[in-house]
Amino acid sequence: MTEAVESTDVVRDVVIVGSGPAGYTAAIYAARANLAPLVVAGSVTAGGELMNTTDVENFPGFPEGILGPELMGHLEKQATRFGAEVLYEDVVSVDLEAEPKVVTLGNGSEYRTHAVVLATGSAYRELGVEGEKRLSGHGVSWCATCDGFFFRDQNIAVVGGGDSAMEEALFLTKFASTVTVIHRRDELRASKTMADRALAHEKIDFIWDTEVTGLEGEDKLKTLQLRNLKTGAESTLDVTGLFVAIGSDPRVDLVRDQLELTDKGTIKVDYPSSRTSIPGVFAAGDVTDPTYRQAITAAGSGCVAAQDVEHYLADVKDLAAAAS
Ligand code: NAP
């Protein structure tokens, strides 16, 4: 970690915003290409979503699994080993149209750079009910692929009525004894194929028109408090796991007014490249991905972004040389 120092004349080759698997993988590749990347890692969100996960058992290369924070520590070390500089600060604004581009941090420092990689991730929506935060990682999860394995032969619930909720519920039937889907309306938002598969599955039950109003359990989740939204009737459901699948929001606040977004709210990239609507600005990871949202897919797209930066900078330097 380095202290933030206000830059004046120095123009960086690349600033990477975000420090999940996409940001750090971009940093590893950019550092190895001698681009001396600056990673603005975030003051409280450094390491991204994996910092909130316990065992990660599906990241290739770790046959015994690895703790999420440990994996992120490895990625950071790997990036700094090759010369990436990491600041635990937040970016508060960017000027992406300027040349060079300007990245301003919460401590007032301004960095000028030829290229920017946006790897700001997405934030899972939370229910916002009593006990949710406290029991996160102790029965409450946002990722069936990551945590489903820990609920073998248990009774668990999924909240949500979209494709994610159906996908989570169907995936969880591999492990759980029963999966109860709790949805706030009486019809699913999910695509017909996904909905039909879930509705037909013998291990999946549905509780309709119902919201979760609270979570109980001392060290581990034990009981959900429920309320029927049509009748107002209150009830409880005993489960050891709750998967919250009510959507997620890409973190695009910094760039909403500058970059083209997709109709899903993610940063639009010229797939399979990581190029955005502004030359020299690249995006990777969950902030571009409404579908897969896995650590390994984010890491892969970070690699793509770093290579796109390298090619972009080479072209810019060629043009400058030709003009002089
Ligand atoms: P989504 O489509 O926005 O669905 C979110 C679900 O959560 C909705 O059913 C919504 O209820 C419910 N919800 C939202 N806020 C809630 C709250 N505070 N309390 C209780 N319930 C709440 O999100 P998603 O399922 O994550 O899907 C996102 C996008 O990815 C979609 O375009 C989806 O098609 C796509 N996706 C595709 C696949 C696939 O094809 N295999 C898999 C996953 C995701 P309402 O229905 O009442 O609004």
CSV table of C-alpha atoms and ligand atoms in Angstrom, one decimal:
chain,number,residue,atom,x,y,z
A,1,MET,CA,0.0,0.0,0.0
A,2,THR,CA,1.2,3.5,-0.8
A,3,GLU,CA,0.2,6.9,0.5
A,4,ALA,CA,-1.9,8.9,-1.9
A,5,VAL,CA,0.1,11.8,-3.2
A,6,GLU,CA,-1.4,14.5,-5.3
A,7,SER,CA,0.0,14.1,-8.8
A,8,THR,CA,0.7,17.1,-10.9
A,9,ASP,CA,2.7,16.6,-14.2
A,10,VAL,CA,2.8,12.9,-14.2
A,11,VAL,CA,0.5,11.2,-16.6
A,12,ARG,CA,-0.1,7.6,-15.8
A,13,ASP,CA,-0.5,4.9,-18.5
A,14,VAL,CA,-3.5,3.3,-16.7
A,15,VAL,CA,-5.6,3.7,-13.6
A,16,ILE,CA,-7.7,0.8,-12.5
A,17,VAL,CA,-10.8,1.5,-10.5
A,18,GLY,CA,-11.8,-1.4,-8.3
A,19,SER,CA,-10.0,-4.3,-6.7
A,20,GLY,CA,-12.1,-7.4,-7.1
A,21,PRO,CA,-10.9,-10.3,-9.3
A,22,ALA,CA,-11.3,-8.1,-12.5
A,23,GLY,CA,-9.4,-5.1,-11.1
A,24,TYR,CA,-6.5,-7.1,-9.7
A,25,THR,CA,-6.2,-9.4,-12.8
A,26,ALA,CA,-6.1,-6.3,-15.0
A,27,ALA,CA,-3.4,-5.0,-12.7
A,28,ILE,CA,-1.3,-8.2,-12.9
A,29,TYR,CA,-1.4,-8.1,-16.7
A,30,ALA,CA,-0.8,-4.4,-16.9
A,31,ALA,CA,2.0,-4.5,-14.5
A,32,ARG,CA,3.7,-7.3,-16.3
A,33,ALA,CA,3.4,-5.2,-19.5
A,34,ASN,CA,5.4,-2.5,-17.7
A,35,LEU,CA,2.4,-0.1,-17.5
A,36,ALA,CA,2.9,0.6,-13.8
A,37,PRO,CA,-0.9,0.6,-13.1
A,38,LEU,CA,-2.4,2.4,-10.2
A,39,VAL,CA,-5.2,0.5,-8.6
A,40,VAL,CA,-7.7,2.5,-6.6
A,41,ALA,CA,-8.9,-0.3,-4.5
A,42,GLY,CA,-11.7,1.4,-2.4
A,43,SER,CA,-11.6,2.4,1.3
A,44,VAL,CA,-14.1,-0.1,2.6
A,45,THR,CA,-14.9,-2.2,-0.5
A,46,ALA,CA,-11.2,-3.2,-1.3
A,47,GLY,CA,-11.1,-6.8,-2.5
A,48,GLY,CA,-14.7,-6.6,-3.7
A,49,GLU,CA,-17.5,-9.2,-3.0
A,50,LEU,CA,-15.2,-12.0,-2.2
A,51,MET,CA,-14.1,-10.3,1.0
A,52,ASN,CA,-17.6,-11.2,2.2
A,53,THR,CA,-17.4,-14.8,1.3
A,54,THR,CA,-15.9,-17.6,3.4
A,55,ASP,CA,-14.7,-20.7,1.4
A,56,VAL,CA,-14.3,-20.3,-2.3
A,57,GLU,CA,-14.2,-23.8,-3.8
A,58,ASN,CA,-14.8,-23.1,-7.4
A,59,PHE,CA,-11.9,-20.8,-8.3
A,60,PRO,CA,-9.6,-23.0,-10.4
A,61,GLY,CA,-6.2,-23.7,-8.9
A,62,PHE,CA,-7.2,-24.3,-5.3
A,63,PRO,CA,-8.2,-27.9,-5.0
A,64,GLU,CA,-8.8,-27.6,-1.2
A,65,GLY,CA,-10.7,-24.3,-1.7
A,66,ILE,CA,-9.5,-20.9,-0.4
A,67,LEU,CA,-11.0,-18.2,1.8
A,68,GLY,CA,-12.3,-15.3,-0.2
A,69,PRO,CA,-10.2,-12.7,1.6
A,70,GLU,CA,-7.1,-14.9,1.3
A,71,LEU,CA,-7.7,-15.2,-2.5
A,72,MET,CA,-8.0,-11.5,-2.8
A,73,GLY,CA,-4.8,-11.1,-0.7
A,74,HIS,CA,-3.0,-13.3,-3.2
A,75,LEU,CA,-4.3,-11.4,-6.2
A,76,GLU,CA,-3.2,-8.1,-4.7
A,77,LYS,CA,0.3,-9.5,-3.8
A,78,GLN,CA,0.7,-10.8,-7.3
A,79,ALA,CA,-0.2,-7.4,-8.8
A,80,THR,CA,2.1,-5.5,-6.5
A,81,ARG,CA,5.0,-7.9,-7.1
A,82,PHE,CA,5.0,-6.8,-10.7
A,83,GLY,CA,4.9,-3.1,-9.9
A,84,ALA,CA,1.2,-2.3,-9.5
A,85,GLU,CA,0.6,0.5,-7.0
A,86,VAL,CA,-2.5,0.1,-4.7
A,87,LEU,CA,-4.3,2.9,-2.9
A,88,TYR,CA,-7.1,2.2,-0.4
A,89,GLU,CA,-9.0,5.2,-1.4
A,90,ASP,CA,-12.4,5.8,-3.2
A,91,VAL,CA,-12.7,7.5,-6.5
A,92,VAL,CA,-15.2,10.3,-6.2
A,93,SER,CA,-15.2,11.5,-9.8
A,94,VAL,CA,-13.7,10.9,-13.2
A,95,ASP,CA,-13.4,13.0,-16.3
A,96,LEU,CA,-13.2,10.4,-19.1
A,97,GLU,CA,-13.5,12.7,-22.1
A,98,ALA,CA,-10.5,14.8,-21.0
A,99,GLU,CA,-7.1,14.0,-22.5
A,100,PRO,CA,-5.4,13.0,-20.3
A,101,LYS,CA,-8.3,11.6,-18.3
A,102,VAL,CA,-8.7,12.7,-14.7
A,103,VAL,CA,-9.4,10.5,-11.7
A,104,THR,CA,-10.2,12.2,-8.5
A,105,LEU,CA,-10.0,10.5,-5.1
A,106,GLY,CA,-11.9,11.1,-1.9
A,107,ASN,CA,-8.7,12.6,-0.3
A,108,GLY,CA,-8.6,15.2,-3.0
A,109,SER,CA,-5.7,13.7,-5.0
A,110,GLU,CA,-6.1,13.9,-8.8
A,111,TYR,CA,-4.5,11.4,-11.1
A,112,ARG,CA,-4.1,12.0,-14.8
A,113,THR,CA,-4.0,9.0,-17.1
A,114,HIS,CA,-4.1,7.9,-20.7
A,115,ALA,CA,-6.3,4.9,-20.0
A,116,VAL,CA,-8.8,3.9,-17.3
A,117,VAL,CA,-10.1,0.4,-16.5
A,118,LEU,CA,-13.4,0.4,-14.6
A,119,ALA,CA,-13.8,-2.7,-12.5
A,120,THR,CA,-16.3,-1.4,-10.0
A,121,GLY,CA,-18.3,-4.5,-9.7
A,122,SER,CA,-21.9,-4.8,-8.6
A,123,ALA,CA,-23.7,-4.8,-5.4
A,124,TYR,CA,-26.2,-7.5,-4.5
A,125,ARG,CA,-29.5,-6.0,-3.4
A,126,GLU,CA,-30.2,-6.6,0.3
A,127,LEU,CA,-33.6,-7.2,1.9
A,128,GLY,CA,-32.8,-4.6,4.5
A,129,VAL,CA,-34.4,-6.6,7.3
A,130,GLU,CA,-33.5,-7.3,10.9
A,131,GLY,CA,-30.7,-9.9,11.3
A,132,GLU,CA,-29.7,-10.0,7.6
A,133,LYS,CA,-26.3,-8.3,8.0
A,134,ARG,CA,-25.5,-10.1,11.3
A,135,LEU,CA,-26.2,-13.5,9.8
A,136,SER,CA,-24.5,-12.9,6.5
A,137,GLY,CA,-22.0,-15.8,6.1
A,138,HIS,CA,-23.9,-17.6,8.9
A,139,GLY,CA,-26.7,-19.0,6.9
A,140,VAL,CA,-27.5,-15.9,4.8
A,141,SER,CA,-25.8,-15.9,1.4
A,142,TRP,CA,-26.1,-14.1,-2.0
A,143,CYS,CA,-24.4,-16.8,-4.0
A,144,ALA,CA,-25.6,-20.4,-4.3
A,145,THR,CA,-22.7,-21.4,-6.6
A,146,CYS,CA,-20.3,-20.3,-3.8
A,147,ASP,CA,-22.1,-21.5,-0.7
A,148,GLY,CA,-24.7,-24.1,-1.7
A,149,PHE,CA,-22.4,-27.0,-1.0
A,150,PHE,CA,-22.5,-26.1,2.8
A,151,PHE,CA,-26.3,-26.8,3.0
A,152,ARG,CA,-26.3,-30.5,2.2
A,153,ASP,CA,-29.5,-32.2,3.5
A,154,GLN,CA,-30.8,-29.0,5.0
A,155,ASN,CA,-34.0,-27.0,4.6
A,156,ILE,CA,-33.3,-23.7,2.9
A,157,ALA,CA,-35.1,-20.8,1.3
A,158,VAL,CA,-34.5,-18.4,-1.6
A,159,VAL,CA,-36.1,-15.0,-1.8
A,160,GLY,CA,-36.9,-13.5,-5.3
A,161,GLY,CA,-39.0,-14.3,-8.3
A,162,GLY,CA,-36.5,-13.6,-11.2
A,163,ASP,CA,-34.2,-15.8,-13.2
A,164,SER,CA,-31.5,-15.5,-10.5
A,165,ALA,CA,-33.8,-16.8,-7.8
A,166,MET,CA,-34.9,-19.7,-10.0
A,167,GLU,CA,-31.4,-20.5,-11.0
A,168,GLU,CA,-30.3,-20.4,-7.3
A,169,ALA,CA,-33.2,-22.6,-6.3
A,170,LEU,CA,-32.6,-25.2,-9.0
A,171,PHE,CA,-28.9,-25.3,-8.2
A,172,LEU,CA,-29.5,-25.7,-4.5
A,173,THR,CA,-31.7,-28.8,-5.1
A,174,LYS,CA,-28.4,-30.6,-5.7
A,175,PHE,CA,-27.6,-30.2,-2.0
A,176,ALA,CA,-30.6,-29.2,0.1
A,177,SER,CA,-33.4,-31.5,1.3
A,178,THR,CA,-36.0,-28.8,0.5
A,179,VAL,CA,-35.8,-25.4,-1.1
A,180,THR,CA,-38.6,-22.9,-0.4
A,181,VAL,CA,-38.9,-19.9,-2.8
A,182,ILE,CA,-40.4,-16.9,-1.2
A,183,HIS,CA,-41.8,-14.3,-3.6
A,184,ARG,CA,-43.5,-11.1,-3.0
A,185,ARG,CA,-46.1,-11.5,-5.8
A,186,ASP,CA,-48.1,-14.5,-7.1
A,187,GLU,CA,-46.4,-14.7,-10.4
A,188,LEU,CA,-42.7,-15.1,-11.3
A,189,ARG,CA,-40.6,-12.6,-13.1
A,190,ALA,CA,-38.3,-15.3,-14.4
A,191,SER,CA,-38.4,-16.5,-18.0
A,192,LYS,CA,-40.9,-19.2,-18.7
A,193,THR,CA,-38.3,-22.0,-19.1
A,194,MET,CA,-36.6,-21.2,-15.8
A,195,ALA,CA,-40.0,-20.8,-14.0
A,196,ASP,CA,-41.4,-24.0,-15.4
A,197,ARG,CA,-38.3,-26.0,-14.4
A,198,ALA,CA,-38.5,-24.6,-10.8
A,199,LEU,CA,-42.3,-25.0,-10.5
A,200,ALA,CA,-42.0,-28.6,-11.6
A,201,HIS,CA,-39.1,-29.5,-9.3
A,202,GLU,CA,-40.1,-31.9,-6.6
A,203,LYS,CA,-37.7,-30.4,-4.0
A,204,ILE,CA,-38.9,-26.8,-4.6
A,205,ASP,CA,-41.9,-25.3,-2.8
A,206,PHE,CA,-43.3,-21.7,-3.3
A,207,ILE,CA,-44.6,-19.3,-0.8
A,208,TRP,CA,-46.4,-16.5,-2.8
A,209,ASP,CA,-47.3,-12.9,-2.0
A,210,THR,CA,-45.0,-13.0,0.9
A,211,GLU,CA,-42.1,-10.9,2.2
A,212,VAL,CA,-39.4,-11.8,4.7
A,213,THR,CA,-39.6,-9.3,7.5
A,214,GLY,CA,-36.9,-10.6,9.8
A,215,LEU,CA,-34.3,-13.3,10.4
A,216,GLU,CA,-33.7,-15.0,13.7
A,217,GLY,CA,-30.8,-17.1,15.0
A,218,GLU,CA,-28.0,-16.5,17.4
A,219,ASP,CA,-24.8,-17.8,15.7
A,220,LYS,CA,-26.6,-19.3,12.7
A,221,LEU,CA,-29.8,-18.6,10.9
A,222,LYS,CA,-32.7,-20.6,12.4
A,223,THR,CA,-36.0,-18.9,11.5
A,224,LEU,CA,-37.5,-16.5,9.0
A,225,GLN,CA,-40.3,-14.2,9.9
A,226,LEU,CA,-42.8,-13.8,7.0
A,227,ARG,CA,-45.7,-11.6,6.2
A,228,ASN,CA,-48.4,-12.3,3.6
A,229,LEU,CA,-48.7,-9.1,1.6
A,230,LYS,CA,-52.3,-9.7,0.6
A,231,THR,CA,-53.8,-10.9,4.0
A,232,GLY,CA,-51.2,-9.3,6.4
A,233,ALA,CA,-50.9,-12.8,8.1
A,234,GLU,CA,-47.6,-13.3,9.8
A,235,SER,CA,-45.9,-16.7,10.0
A,236,THR,CA,-42.4,-18.2,10.5
A,237,LEU,CA,-40.4,-20.7,8.5
A,238,ASP,CA,-37.5,-22.7,10.0
A,239,VAL,CA,-34.5,-22.9,7.7
A,240,THR,CA,-30.8,-23.0,8.1
A,241,GLY,CA,-30.0,-21.2,4.9
A,242,LEU,CA,-31.5,-18.1,3.1
A,243,PHE,CA,-30.3,-17.1,-0.4
A,244,VAL,CA,-31.2,-13.6,-1.3
A,245,ALA,CA,-31.7,-13.3,-5.1
A,246,ILE,CA,-33.5,-10.1,-5.6
A,247,GLY,CA,-31.2,-8.7,-8.2
A,248,SER,CA,-28.1,-6.7,-8.1
A,249,ASP,CA,-27.0,-3.3,-9.2
A,250,PRO,CA,-23.9,-2.6,-11.2
A,251,ARG,CA,-21.8,0.2,-9.6
A,252,VAL,CA,-22.0,2.8,-12.4
A,253,ASP,CA,-22.7,5.9,-10.4
A,254,LEU,CA,-19.2,7.4,-11.3
A,255,VAL,CA,-19.7,7.1,-15.0
A,256,ARG,CA,-23.5,7.0,-15.5
A,257,ASP,CA,-23.4,10.4,-17.3
A,258,GLN,CA,-20.3,9.8,-19.3
A,259,LEU,CA,-20.5,6.2,-20.7
A,260,GLU,CA,-23.1,4.3,-22.7
A,261,LEU,CA,-24.9,1.8,-20.5
A,262,THR,CA,-26.9,-1.3,-21.5
A,263,ASP,CA,-30.6,-1.7,-20.8
A,264,LYS,CA,-29.6,-3.8,-17.8
A,265,GLY,CA,-27.7,-0.9,-16.4
A,266,THR,CA,-24.2,-2.3,-16.9
A,267,ILE,CA,-21.4,-0.5,-18.8
A,268,LYS,CA,-21.7,-1.3,-22.5
A,269,VAL,CA,-18.6,-2.9,-23.9
A,270,ASP,CA,-17.7,-3.7,-27.4
A,271,TYR,CA,-17.7,-7.4,-26.7
A,272,PRO,CA,-15.5,-9.5,-26.8
A,273,SER,CA,-13.3,-6.5,-26.2
A,274,SER,CA,-13.5,-4.4,-23.0
A,275,ARG,CA,-13.8,-1.1,-25.0
A,276,THR,CA,-16.5,1.3,-23.8
A,277,SER,CA,-18.1,4.1,-25.6
A,278,ILE,CA,-15.1,6.4,-24.9
A,279,PRO,CA,-11.7,5.6,-26.4
A,280,GLY,CA,-9.1,4.7,-23.7
A,281,VAL,CA,-11.8,3.7,-21.2
A,282,PHE,CA,-12.2,0.0,-20.6
A,283,ALA,CA,-14.5,-2.0,-18.3
A,284,ALA,CA,-14.3,-5.5,-16.8
A,285,GLY,CA,-16.0,-7.7,-14.4
A,286,ASP,CA,-19.5,-7.5,-12.9
A,287,VAL,CA,-20.0,-3.9,-13.8
A,288,THR,CA,-20.2,-5.2,-17.4
A,289,ASP,CA,-21.9,-8.6,-16.8
A,290,PRO,CA,-25.5,-9.1,-15.9
A,291,THR,CA,-25.4,-12.8,-16.4
A,292,TYR,CA,-22.4,-14.9,-15.2
A,293,ARG,CA,-21.0,-12.8,-12.3
A,294,GLN,CA,-18.4,-15.3,-11.2
A,295,ALA,CA,-14.9,-14.5,-9.8
A,296,ILE,CA,-13.3,-16.5,-12.6
A,297,THR,CA,-15.3,-14.7,-15.4
A,298,ALA,CA,-14.4,-11.4,-13.8
A,299,ALA,CA,-10.8,-12.3,-13.7
A,300,GLY,CA,-10.9,-13.3,-17.3
A,301,SER,CA,-12.4,-10.0,-18.4
A,302,GLY,CA,-9.8,-8.2,-16.3
A,303,CYS,CA,-7.1,-9.9,-18.4
A,304,VAL,CA,-8.9,-8.8,-21.6
A,305,ALA,CA,-9.1,-5.2,-20.3
A,306,ALA,CA,-5.3,-5.0,-19.6
A,307,GLN,CA,-4.5,-6.3,-23.1
A,308,ASP,CA,-6.9,-3.8,-24.6
A,309,VAL,CA,-5.2,-1.1,-22.7
A,310,GLU,CA,-1.8,-2.2,-23.9
A,311,HIS,CA,-2.9,-2.2,-27.5
A,312,TYR,CA,-4.6,1.2,-27.1
A,313,LEU,CA,-1.5,2.8,-25.6
A,314,ALA,CA,0.7,1.4,-28.4
A,315,ASP,CA,-1.7,2.9,-31.0
A,316,VAL,CA,-1.7,6.2,-29.2
A,317,LYS,CA,2.1,6.3,-29.0
A,318,ASP,CA,2.3,5.3,-32.7
A,319,LEU,CA,0.0,8.1,-33.7
A,320,ALA,CA,2.0,10.6,-31.6
A,321,ALA,CA,5.2,9.5,-33.1
A,322,ALA,CA,3.8,9.8,-36.6
A,323,ALA,CA,2.5,13.3,-35.9
A,324,SER,CA,5.9,14.6,-34.6
B,1,NAP,P1,-34.6,-9.4,-11.5
B,1,NAP,O1,-35.0,-10.0,-12.8
B,1,NAP,O2,-34.6,-7.9,-11.3
B,1,NAP,O3,-35.5,-10.1,-10.4
B,1,NAP,C1,-35.4,-9.7,-9.1
B,1,NAP,C2,-36.6,-10.4,-8.3
B,1,NAP,O4,-36.4,-10.1,-7.0
B,1,NAP,C3,-38.0,-10.0,-8.8
B,1,NAP,O5,-38.8,-11.1,-8.8
B,1,NAP,C4,-38.4,-9.0,-7.7
B,1,NAP,O6,-39.8,-9.0,-7.5
B,1,NAP,C5,-37.7,-9.5,-6.5
B,1,NAP,N1,-37.3,-8.4,-5.6
B,1,NAP,C6,-36.7,-7.2,-5.9
B,1,NAP,N2,-36.5,-6.5,-4.8
B,1,NAP,C7,-37.1,-7.2,-3.8
B,1,NAP,C8,-37.2,-7.0,-2.4
B,1,NAP,N3,-36.8,-5.9,-1.8
B,1,NAP,N4,-37.9,-7.9,-1.7
B,1,NAP,C9,-38.3,-9.1,-2.2
B,1,NAP,N5,-38.2,-9.3,-3.5
B,1,NAP,C10,-37.6,-8.4,-4.3
B,1,NAP,O7,-33.1,-9.8,-11.1
B,1,NAP,P2,-32.3,-11.2,-11.4
B,1,NAP,O8,-33.2,-12.4,-11.2
B,1,NAP,O9,-31.0,-11.1,-10.6
B,1,NAP,O10,-32.0,-11.1,-12.9
B,1,NAP,C11,-31.2,-10.0,-13.4
B,1,NAP,C12,-31.1,-10.2,-14.9
B,1,NAP,O11,-30.2,-11.3,-15.2
B,1,NAP,C13,-32.4,-10.6,-15.6
B,1,NAP,O12,-32.4,-9.9,-16.9
B,1,NAP,C14,-32.3,-12.0,-15.8
B,1,NAP,O13,-33.1,-12.5,-16.9
B,1,NAP,C15,-30.8,-12.3,-16.0
B,1,NAP,N6,-30.5,-13.6,-15.6
B,1,NAP,C16,-30.6,-14.7,-16.4
B,1,NAP,C17,-30.3,-15.9,-16.1
B,1,NAP,C18,-30.4,-17.0,-17.0
B,1,NAP,O14,-31.0,-16.8,-18.1
B,1,NAP,N7,-30.0,-18.2,-16.7
B,1,NAP,C19,-29.9,-16.2,-14.8
B,1,NAP,C20,-29.8,-15.1,-13.9
B,1,NAP,C21,-30.1,-13.9,-14.3
B,1,NAP,P3,-40.8,-8.5,-8.6
B,1,NAP,O15,-40.9,-9.6,-9.6
B,1,NAP,O16,-42.1,-8.4,-7.8
B,1,NAP,O17,-40.3,-7.3,-9.1
